[in-house]
Amino acid sequence: MDLKGILKKLENCPCGQKHTFDLKAVEIGSGVTNRAGALLREAGFGDRLLLVADDNTLRAAEGILPSLERSGFAVKKLIYQNLLYARDEQVREVESLCDDVDGILSVGTGSLNDICRVAAKTKAKPFCIFATAPSMDGFAADLAPIVANNFKSSWSGAQPCLILADTRILAKAPTELKAAGFGDMIAKYLGIFDWRVSQLLTGEHYCPAIAELTLDSVRRMRALADRVTAEDEEAAGAIMESLVLSGLAMKLAASSRPASGAEHALSHYWECYKLTRGIWPEFHGKKVGVASLLMIRIYKNIAKRVEKIDATTALPTLEEVCVGFDAAQIPEVEKLNALALAAKVDRRLLCDKWQEIRALAEECLPDEAELRAEMQMAGAATELADIHVDEALLAKGLRYHPYIKSRLLLTHLFPVMGIDPMDFIN
């Protein structure tokens, strides 16, 4: 991946913001496992490594330990049985093992990367990801979704300085994980739409160049829809590169804006609800893909049917919002204070900009039927039943999801617009 070329294109960006990242190299190719130790040395990693993995990812990355040994690394290992989601206590566990190592190597994807990302920042250690599945878009990001008190929120973390991926391993990854990566990428349309809405209503900084970089990564992914489930090394490498580009866009924007909007908040609400009840919440990208199709339909239906708004309805009270959350989650909801985001929006401006927002929905959001067909081709989940969300949980999620997001979404404003999203599902 031409990282220098990406930065070169963004020099003196018309948006006025300086775009930087910490990522030094990305190596995606066949046989990278055997060269992993040498590549870490080239990136400047010291002799002592903390390797964090689980039984599944370490098995998938067969050959990684001999490669590190050949390059003279002393390896301390933290191996989980099966890490399904990232919790604050696991972040602390990684941090506790960092004092006598020179760097952190996360072998795996998703949650394993996230706990290492946060620990790498708090302990000021260089951080490398060895990816074992193209299952999510956060490889190159510096934000980590962490669960604390059964509430999922974004924590600040370190961007890896090196990302490694062996296409032999990626191609053989479970189909469900590869399909989850496709689902996670579909969310970018909504992330950029909500970003542009916030720019209109709050003046939030928006960068068209970063948005285009993100959309380019999505277009690359969609073009590979019919090859996602195949054990195809070339396709696996191209998919991985698209996922890395999406995460890189987040770092360049210094925000998760290019990658996530209402669909991520909705997915996170469902996840928090299930975690509190001890229910497996499904893979992140699997849920996000379904939530994306749903929110695209709702946003487009609203844009088509709601020709004028008056924005005179009162916002819910904090007490009314907290009804949608469990007791342990309420302090986190209060801390985010997402109600304040909606309260700060000038209602007259919202009414004045409504036609532009309607136009943005048409401009930014893709055709749902085409997208659904591509997702099905890629083996991705498309229905609420696929992620075990019933009508009651759907309604709760649509009502309460904005209050776990600290950046303005159009859905934050549905109450003042008198809009019930359940009315626009069909």
Coordinates of C-alpha atoms in Angstrom, one line a residue, residues 128-286:
C128 CA 1.6 -4.2 15.3
I129 CA -1.4 -6.1 14.0
F130 CA -1.1 -9.5 12.3
A131 CA -4.5 -10.0 10.8
T132 CA -6.1 -13.4 10.6
A133 CA -9.4 -12.5 9.0
P134 CA -10.7 -9.6 6.8
S135 CA -13.6 -9.2 9.2
M136 CA -13.8 -5.5 10.1
D137 CA -12.6 -2.0 9.1
G138 CA -10.7 -0.8 12.1
F139 CA -7.3 -2.3 11.5
A140 CA -5.7 1.2 10.8
A141 CA -7.8 3.2 13.2
D142 CA -6.8 4.7 16.5
L143 CA -10.2 4.3 18.2
A144 CA -11.4 1.1 19.9
P145 CA -14.9 0.1 20.8
I146 CA -14.6 -1.2 24.4
V147 CA -17.3 -2.6 26.6
A148 CA -17.5 -1.3 30.2
N149 CA -20.5 -1.8 32.5
N150 CA -22.1 -3.6 29.5
F151 CA -22.0 -0.3 27.6
K152 CA -20.0 0.0 24.4
S153 CA -18.2 3.2 23.6
S154 CA -15.2 4.4 21.7
W155 CA -11.9 4.6 23.6
S156 CA -8.8 6.4 22.4
G157 CA -6.0 4.1 21.3
A158 CA -2.8 3.8 19.2
Q159 CA -2.8 3.4 15.5
P160 CA -0.6 0.4 14.7
C161 CA 2.7 1.3 13.1
L162 CA 2.7 -1.9 11.1
I163 CA -0.1 -4.1 9.7
L164 CA 0.7 -7.6 8.4
A165 CA -1.7 -10.0 6.6
D166 CA -0.9 -13.3 4.9
T167 CA -3.4 -13.8 2.1
R168 CA -3.1 -17.6 2.6
I169 CA -4.6 -17.1 6.0
L170 CA -7.2 -14.5 5.0
A171 CA -8.5 -16.6 2.2
K172 CA -9.1 -19.5 4.5
A173 CA -10.8 -17.4 7.2
P174 CA -14.4 -18.5 8.1
T175 CA -17.0 -17.3 5.6
E176 CA -19.0 -15.6 8.4
L177 CA -16.0 -13.4 9.3
K178 CA -15.2 -12.5 5.7
A179 CA -18.9 -11.6 5.2
A180 CA -18.8 -9.5 8.4
G181 CA -16.0 -7.4 6.9
F182 CA -18.2 -6.7 3.8
G183 CA -21.1 -5.8 6.1
D184 CA -18.9 -3.4 8.1
M185 CA -17.9 -1.6 5.0
I186 CA -21.5 -0.9 3.8
A187 CA -21.9 1.4 6.8
K188 CA -19.6 4.1 5.3
Y189 CA -22.4 5.5 3.2
L190 CA -24.4 6.3 6.4
G191 CA -21.4 7.6 8.3
I192 CA -20.7 10.1 5.6
F193 CA -24.3 11.1 5.3
D194 CA -24.6 11.8 9.0
W195 CA -21.3 13.6 8.9
R196 CA -22.6 15.9 6.2
V197 CA -25.8 16.5 8.0
S198 CA -23.9 17.6 11.1
Q199 CA -21.8 19.9 8.9
L200 CA -25.0 21.6 7.7
L201 CA -26.5 21.9 11.1
T202 CA -23.5 22.5 13.5
G203 CA -20.7 23.5 11.2
E204 CA -18.7 20.4 12.1
H205 CA -15.5 20.1 10.1
Y206 CA -16.0 17.9 7.0
C207 CA -13.4 16.8 4.5
P208 CA -14.5 15.8 1.0
A209 CA -11.1 14.2 0.3
I210 CA -11.4 11.8 3.3
A211 CA -14.9 11.0 2.4
E212 CA -13.9 10.1 -1.2
L213 CA -11.0 8.0 0.1
T214 CA -13.5 6.1 2.2
L215 CA -16.0 5.7 -0.6
D216 CA -13.3 4.5 -2.9
S217 CA -12.5 1.7 -0.4
V218 CA -16.2 0.8 -0.4
R219 CA -16.4 0.7 -4.1
R220 CA -13.4 -1.7 -4.2
M221 CA -15.1 -3.9 -1.7
R222 CA -18.4 -4.0 -3.5
A223 CA -16.7 -4.9 -6.8
L224 CA -15.5 -8.1 -5.1
A225 CA -18.9 -9.2 -3.7
D226 CA -18.9 -12.4 -5.7
R227 CA -15.5 -13.4 -4.5
V228 CA -15.8 -12.7 -0.8
T229 CA -16.7 -16.2 0.2
A230 CA -14.2 -18.0 -2.1
E231 CA -10.8 -19.1 -0.8
D232 CA -9.2 -16.7 -3.2
E233 CA -5.9 -15.1 -2.1
E234 CA -6.1 -12.3 -4.6
A235 CA -9.6 -11.3 -3.6
A236 CA -8.7 -11.7 0.1
G237 CA -5.8 -9.3 -0.3
A238 CA -7.8 -6.7 -2.1
I239 CA -10.6 -6.9 0.5
M240 CA -8.0 -6.5 3.3
E241 CA -6.6 -3.4 1.6
S242 CA -10.0 -1.9 1.4
L243 CA -10.6 -2.5 5.1
V244 CA -7.2 -0.9 5.9
L245 CA -8.0 2.1 3.8
S246 CA -11.3 2.7 5.7
G247 CA -9.5 2.6 9.1
L248 CA -6.9 4.9 7.7
A249 CA -9.6 7.4 6.8
M250 CA -10.7 7.5 10.4
K251 CA -7.2 8.4 11.5
L252 CA -6.8 11.0 8.8
A253 CA -10.1 12.6 9.8
A254 CA -9.2 12.4 13.5
S255 CA -12.7 11.0 13.9
S256 CA -14.8 7.9 13.3
R257 CA -17.1 10.1 11.2
P258 CA -16.1 8.6 7.8
A259 CA -16.8 5.1 9.0
S260 CA -19.9 5.1 11.2
G261 CA -23.2 6.8 11.7
A262 CA -26.6 5.8 13.0
E263 CA -26.2 2.2 11.9
H264 CA -23.2 1.7 14.2
A265 CA -25.1 3.3 17.1
L266 CA -28.0 1.0 16.4
S267 CA -25.8 -2.0 16.3
H268 CA -24.1 -1.0 19.5
Y269 CA -27.4 -0.6 21.3
W270 CA -28.5 -4.1 20.3
E271 CA -25.1 -5.4 21.5
C272 CA -25.3 -3.6 24.9
Y273 CA -28.8 -4.9 25.4
K274 CA -27.7 -8.5 24.7
L275 CA -24.5 -8.3 26.7
T276 CA -26.5 -7.3 29.8
R277 CA -28.6 -10.4 29.4
G278 CA -25.7 -12.8 28.7
I279 CA -26.7 -13.2 25.1
W280 CA -24.0 -13.6 22.3
P281 CA -24.5 -10.4 20.3
E282 CA -23.2 -11.7 16.9
F283 CA -20.1 -10.4 15.1
H284 CA -19.8 -6.6 14.8
G285 CA -19.8 -6.4 11.0
K286 CA -22.7 -8.9 10.7

